[in-house]
Amino acid sequence: MSDDEQHRDDDLLAERFEAYRGHLRAVAFRMLGSAAEAEDAVQEAWFRLSRSDTREVGNLGGWLTTVVGRVCLDMLRSRRSRGEQPLDTWQPGPSAEPDPVQDAVLADSVGVALLVVLDTLSPAERLAFVLHDLFGVPFEEVGGVLGRSPAAARQLASRARRRVRGADAPEADLVRQREVVDAFLSAARDGDFDGLLAVLDPDVVARSEAGLTAGAVRVASGAKSFAHLARVARPALVDGATGLVVYADGRLERALTFTFVADRITTIDIVTNPADLSVLAIEPA
């Protein structure tokens, strides 16, 4: 390869990396809670990319996300060994990836309050929660970063999720949240589109293994098709959060959890994967 061709390849690689920089910085900041350390982690990812042969990498964004995860995990473990807990208030910009729905979810997920809670988690719990719950990295890849099985990664994320939701949803709010969920369930059972819109935030996001649905109209339309399941759904606490569960032949078939702002539902998480369902803590509500 000539020098000119090498320079062109290097420039193309740098351009591709820059397209993911905002996303990688967001991942690193949620992991580390420090702007300076996040920048260091992203820079280390660039060094590793520039030294690697990525011609066979089909998903460069996913590859870089897991690299940043490994770098952040090492930094968290080193921090714990020194007893340091840096936390600042810099907020990362939106992801550079062209996915406005995902950007909306990520923007909703960040904040100093969340970072304070994340700082109480172990490095492994924090990585599993951030990569899977906030960025949708499959548990197979999360487990690879941690050097653990996918099932162990699920358990770490579930444990972290309970602690995060426990901090976000004080018991005093559960009564009102239950009222909102009851209204959602009733409207879903009746196919009441207006009733669904009344309890959904205009920018509500529904997340499932199948993907994301954003906006009250689209989510309400999807919820109407849930009517046959809504008739057998029952309220429950799912990992400590207000939710709904559906059983089939005595087996948990799906679970829904909700987050709220000003008595409106802002996020619906729908879990149907049996492996993910198996690690949920379900309590009657």
Short mmCIF file of C-alpha atoms in Angstrom, two decimals:
data_model
loop_
_atom_site.label_atom_id
_atom_site.label_comp_id
_atom_site.label_asym_id
_atom_site.label_seq_id
_atom_site.Cartn_x
_atom_site.Cartn_y
_atom_site.Cartn_z
CA MET A 1 0.00 0.00 0.00
CA SER A 2 1.38 3.43 -0.98
CA ASP A 3 1.79 6.24 1.53
CA ASP A 4 -1.08 8.15 -0.14
CA GLU A 5 -3.39 5.15 0.16
CA GLN A 6 -2.41 4.69 3.80
CA HIS A 7 -3.13 8.34 4.53
CA ARG A 8 -6.54 8.05 2.86
CA ASP A 9 -7.35 4.96 4.91
CA ASP A 10 -6.22 6.71 8.09
CA ASP A 11 -8.33 9.77 7.27
CA LEU A 12 -11.39 7.59 6.56
CA LEU A 13 -10.93 5.74 9.85
CA ALA A 14 -10.64 9.04 11.72
CA GLU A 15 -13.82 10.31 10.07
CA ARG A 16 -15.71 7.16 11.03
CA PHE A 17 -14.47 7.47 14.60
CA GLU A 18 -15.51 11.13 14.83
CA ALA A 19 -19.04 10.11 13.80
CA TYR A 20 -19.24 8.05 17.00
CA ARG A 21 -17.34 10.40 19.34
CA GLY A 22 -20.44 11.99 20.90
CA HIS A 23 -22.00 8.59 21.52
CA LEU A 24 -18.79 7.22 23.06
CA ARG A 25 -18.38 10.27 25.28
CA ALA A 26 -21.96 9.80 26.50
CA VAL A 27 -21.27 6.15 27.34
CA ALA A 28 -18.04 7.04 29.15
CA PHE A 29 -19.60 9.88 31.13
CA ARG A 30 -22.45 7.71 32.37
CA MET A 31 -19.88 5.11 33.36
CA LEU A 32 -17.41 7.47 35.03
CA GLY A 33 -19.32 10.62 36.06
CA SER A 34 -16.29 12.71 35.08
CA ALA A 35 -15.87 14.79 31.93
CA ALA A 36 -12.07 14.58 32.01
CA GLU A 37 -12.05 10.81 32.52
CA ALA A 38 -14.68 10.37 29.81
CA GLU A 39 -12.47 12.22 27.34
CA ASP A 40 -9.51 10.06 28.39
CA ALA A 41 -11.55 6.90 27.82
CA VAL A 42 -12.67 8.03 24.37
CA GLN A 43 -9.10 8.93 23.44
CA GLU A 44 -7.91 5.49 24.56
CA ALA A 45 -10.62 3.94 22.35
CA TRP A 46 -9.19 5.90 19.41
CA PHE A 47 -5.68 4.63 20.16
CA ARG A 48 -6.95 1.04 20.25
CA LEU A 49 -8.89 1.53 17.03
CA SER A 50 -5.89 3.00 15.21
CA ARG A 51 -3.78 0.00 16.26
CA SER A 52 -6.39 -2.62 15.30
CA ASP A 53 -7.37 -4.30 12.06
CA THR A 54 -11.11 -3.60 11.89
CA ARG A 55 -11.70 -4.65 8.28
CA GLU A 56 -13.78 -7.61 9.49
CA VAL A 57 -15.78 -5.53 12.02
CA GLY A 58 -19.35 -5.29 10.77
CA ASN A 59 -20.63 -2.92 13.47
CA LEU A 60 -17.96 -0.35 14.26
CA GLY A 61 -20.24 1.54 16.68
CA GLY A 62 -20.84 -1.61 18.71
CA TRP A 63 -17.13 -2.49 18.64
CA LEU A 64 -16.17 0.96 19.90
CA THR A 65 -18.87 0.90 22.59
CA THR A 66 -17.52 -2.33 24.03
CA VAL A 67 -13.95 -1.00 23.87
CA VAL A 68 -14.98 2.12 25.79
CA GLY A 69 -16.81 -0.14 28.25
CA ARG A 70 -13.64 -2.13 28.90
CA VAL A 71 -11.58 1.04 29.34
CA CYS A 72 -14.14 2.52 31.75
CA LEU A 73 -14.34 -0.74 33.72
CA ASP A 74 -10.58 -0.66 34.24
CA MET A 75 -10.77 3.00 35.30
CA LEU A 76 -13.61 2.30 37.75
CA ARG A 77 -11.76 -0.60 39.30
CA SER A 78 -8.62 1.50 39.62
CA ARG A 79 -10.64 4.30 41.19
CA ARG A 80 -12.20 1.93 43.72
CA SER A 81 -8.76 0.63 44.70
CA ARG A 82 -7.67 4.22 45.39
CA GLY A 83 -10.93 5.15 47.14
CA GLU A 84 -11.69 7.97 44.68
CA GLN A 85 -15.19 8.94 43.54
CA PRO A 86 -15.02 11.84 41.05
CA LEU A 87 -18.34 13.35 40.05
CA ASP A 88 -19.01 16.54 38.13
CA THR A 89 -21.95 18.14 36.38
CA TRP A 90 -20.87 18.20 32.73
CA GLN A 91 -23.62 16.87 30.49
CA PRO A 92 -22.60 15.07 27.29
CA GLY A 93 -24.03 16.20 24.00
CA PRO A 94 -26.37 13.94 22.03
CA SER A 95 -24.98 10.95 20.19
CA ALA A 96 -23.45 11.67 16.82
CA GLU A 97 -25.20 8.59 15.46
CA PRO A 98 -28.25 9.41 13.29
CA ASP A 99 -30.88 7.97 15.63
CA PRO A 100 -33.07 10.72 17.15
CA VAL A 101 -35.25 8.22 19.04
CA GLN A 102 -32.26 6.69 20.78
CA ASP A 103 -30.88 10.18 21.44
CA ALA A 104 -34.15 11.11 23.20
CA VAL A 105 -33.91 8.02 25.40
CA LEU A 106 -30.29 8.74 26.29
CA ALA A 107 -30.98 12.40 27.03
CA ASP A 108 -33.77 11.34 29.39
CA SER A 109 -31.47 8.87 31.13
CA VAL A 110 -28.64 11.21 32.11
CA GLY A 111 -28.43 13.62 35.02
CA VAL A 112 -26.53 14.26 38.21
CA ALA A 113 -29.14 12.41 40.29
CA LEU A 114 -28.67 9.28 38.19
CA LEU A 115 -24.90 9.58 38.40
CA VAL A 116 -25.07 9.81 42.18
CA VAL A 117 -27.05 6.57 42.30
CA LEU A 118 -24.75 4.88 39.79
CA ASP A 119 -21.80 5.80 41.99
CA THR A 120 -23.19 3.47 44.69
CA LEU A 121 -22.96 0.46 42.35
CA SER A 122 -20.00 -1.85 41.96
CA PRO A 123 -17.99 -1.36 38.73
CA ALA A 124 -19.48 -4.55 37.23
CA GLU A 125 -23.06 -3.55 38.15
CA ARG A 126 -22.54 -0.07 36.77
CA LEU A 127 -21.15 -1.32 33.48
CA ALA A 128 -23.90 -3.92 33.03
CA PHE A 129 -26.64 -1.37 33.75
CA VAL A 130 -25.19 1.44 31.63
CA LEU A 131 -24.31 -0.67 28.60
CA HIS A 132 -27.51 -2.74 28.55
CA ASP A 133 -30.25 -0.56 30.03
CA LEU A 134 -29.10 2.83 28.72
CA PHE A 135 -27.39 1.84 25.48
CA GLY A 136 -28.99 -1.47 24.51
CA VAL A 137 -25.79 -3.52 24.33
CA PRO A 138 -26.76 -7.24 24.30
CA PHE A 139 -25.93 -9.22 27.43
CA GLU A 140 -23.68 -11.50 25.37
CA GLU A 141 -21.42 -8.51 24.66
CA VAL A 142 -21.74 -7.11 28.20
CA GLY A 143 -20.69 -10.49 29.55
CA GLY A 144 -17.72 -10.46 27.19
CA VAL A 145 -16.56 -7.09 28.54
CA LEU A 146 -16.92 -8.33 32.12
CA GLY A 147 -15.47 -11.77 31.47
CA ARG A 148 -18.71 -13.37 32.71
CA SER A 149 -21.58 -15.32 31.23
CA PRO A 150 -24.59 -13.52 29.71
CA ALA A 151 -26.72 -14.84 32.60
CA ALA A 152 -24.34 -13.33 35.15
CA ALA A 153 -24.44 -10.02 33.24
CA ARG A 154 -28.25 -10.10 33.37
CA GLN A 155 -28.16 -10.60 37.13
CA LEU A 156 -25.75 -7.70 37.59
CA ALA A 157 -27.95 -5.40 35.49
CA SER A 158 -31.08 -6.53 37.35
CA ARG A 159 -29.47 -5.87 40.72
CA ALA A 160 -28.33 -2.43 39.57
CA ARG A 161 -31.78 -1.69 38.10
CA ARG A 162 -33.47 -2.38 41.44
CA ARG A 163 -31.16 0.04 43.22
CA VAL A 164 -31.54 2.75 40.59
CA ARG A 165 -35.34 2.46 40.49
CA GLY A 166 -35.53 2.29 44.25
CA ALA A 167 -33.78 5.63 44.42
CA ASP A 168 -35.87 7.13 41.61
CA ALA A 169 -39.28 6.02 42.92
CA PRO A 170 -39.72 6.70 46.64
CA GLU A 171 -42.47 4.72 48.33
CA ALA A 172 -44.60 7.86 48.81
CA ASP A 173 -45.03 8.07 45.02
CA LEU A 174 -46.08 4.46 44.49
CA VAL A 175 -49.76 5.08 45.33
CA ARG A 176 -50.09 7.78 42.70
CA GLN A 177 -48.07 5.76 40.20
CA ARG A 178 -50.37 2.80 40.77
CA GLU A 179 -53.38 5.02 39.99
CA VAL A 180 -51.78 6.09 36.69
CA VAL A 181 -50.92 2.49 35.77
CA ASP A 182 -54.47 1.37 36.65
CA ALA A 183 -55.81 4.07 34.31
CA PHE A 184 -53.42 2.92 31.58
CA LEU A 185 -54.48 -0.70 32.05
CA SER A 186 -58.18 0.15 32.01
CA ALA A 187 -57.81 2.20 28.82
CA ALA A 188 -55.78 -0.58 27.17
CA ARG A 189 -58.43 -3.16 28.06
CA ASP A 190 -61.18 -0.99 26.60
CA GLY A 191 -59.21 0.11 23.54
CA ASP A 192 -59.73 3.68 24.80
CA PHE A 193 -57.31 5.71 22.67
CA ASP A 194 -58.12 9.03 24.36
CA GLY A 195 -57.81 7.43 27.78
CA LEU A 196 -54.34 6.20 26.87
CA LEU A 197 -53.27 9.62 25.63
CA ALA A 198 -54.45 11.11 28.92
CA VAL A 199 -51.84 9.17 30.92
CA LEU A 200 -48.99 9.17 28.39
CA ASP A 201 -46.41 11.93 28.15
CA PRO A 202 -46.36 13.38 24.62
CA ASP A 203 -42.75 12.18 24.24
CA VAL A 204 -43.28 8.76 25.85
CA VAL A 205 -40.95 5.96 24.74
CA ALA A 206 -41.83 2.25 24.81
CA ARG A 207 -38.83 -0.12 24.79
CA SER A 208 -38.89 -3.85 24.09
CA GLU A 209 -36.68 -6.54 22.62
CA ALA A 210 -38.24 -5.63 19.26
CA GLY A 211 -37.05 -2.01 19.44
CA LEU A 212 -38.30 1.46 20.37
CA THR A 213 -41.63 3.21 19.83
CA ALA A 214 -41.66 6.96 20.48
CA GLY A 215 -44.49 9.46 20.85
CA ALA A 216 -47.87 9.24 22.60
CA VAL A 217 -49.88 8.52 19.45
CA ARG A 218 -47.70 5.61 18.34
CA VAL A 219 -47.41 4.16 21.84
CA ALA A 220 -51.16 4.46 22.41
CA SER A 221 -51.83 2.73 19.09
CA GLY A 222 -49.55 -0.10 20.15
CA ALA A 223 -51.18 -0.30 23.57
CA LYS A 224 -54.60 -0.74 21.97
CA SER A 225 -53.32 -3.94 20.38
CA PHE A 226 -52.36 -5.06 23.90
CA ALA A 227 -56.07 -5.31 24.83
CA HIS A 228 -56.22 -9.13 24.81
CA LEU A 229 -53.22 -9.29 27.15
CA ALA A 230 -54.39 -6.32 29.22
CA ARG A 231 -57.44 -8.34 30.25
CA VAL A 232 -55.20 -10.81 32.09
CA ALA A 233 -52.45 -8.38 33.15
CA ARG A 234 -52.15 -7.57 36.84
CA PRO A 235 -50.35 -4.80 38.72
CA ALA A 236 -47.07 -5.71 40.42
CA LEU A 237 -43.79 -4.28 41.61
CA VAL A 238 -41.16 -5.31 39.07
CA ASP A 239 -37.62 -4.91 40.44
CA GLY A 240 -39.13 -2.43 42.89
CA ALA A 241 -40.80 -0.35 40.15
CA THR A 242 -44.50 0.11 39.46
CA GLY A 243 -45.47 -2.29 36.69
CA LEU A 244 -47.70 -4.93 35.16
CA VAL A 245 -47.18 -8.65 34.69
CA VAL A 246 -48.84 -11.23 32.44
CA TYR A 247 -48.81 -14.93 33.29
CA ALA A 248 -49.63 -17.82 30.93
CA ASP A 249 -50.19 -21.27 32.43
CA GLY A 250 -48.64 -20.09 35.66
CA ARG A 251 -45.47 -18.88 33.90
CA LEU A 252 -44.43 -15.22 33.69
CA GLU A 253 -44.96 -14.34 30.02
CA ARG A 254 -44.11 -10.63 30.07
CA ALA A 255 -43.48 -7.72 32.43
CA LEU A 256 -43.95 -3.99 31.94
CA THR A 257 -42.40 -1.26 34.07
CA PHE A 258 -43.05 2.46 33.90
CA THR A 259 -41.31 5.71 34.71
CA PHE A 260 -43.23 8.91 35.36
CA VAL A 261 -42.95 12.68 35.20
CA ALA A 262 -45.78 14.84 36.60
CA ASP A 263 -48.27 11.95 36.71
CA ARG A 264 -47.63 11.03 33.09
CA ILE A 265 -45.93 7.88 31.83
CA THR A 266 -42.65 8.79 30.14
CA THR A 267 -41.13 5.34 29.59
CA ILE A 268 -42.55 1.82 29.27
CA ASP A 269 -40.10 -1.07 29.42
CA ILE A 270 -41.51 -4.35 28.08
CA VAL A 271 -39.66 -7.58 28.89
CA THR A 272 -40.61 -10.82 27.14
CA ASN A 273 -37.30 -12.68 26.86
CA PRO A 274 -37.50 -15.69 29.23
CA ALA A 275 -33.89 -15.27 30.37
CA ASP A 276 -34.49 -11.62 31.26
CA LEU A 277 -37.80 -12.43 32.95
CA SER A 278 -36.14 -15.09 35.09
CA VAL A 279 -34.00 -12.54 36.97
CA LEU A 280 -36.80 -10.05 37.71
CA ALA A 281 -38.02 -9.62 41.26
CA ILE A 282 -41.84 -9.66 41.16
CA GLU A 283 -43.95 -8.59 44.15
CA PRO A 284 -47.78 -8.32 44.25
CA ALA A 285 -49.00 -4.74 44.26
#
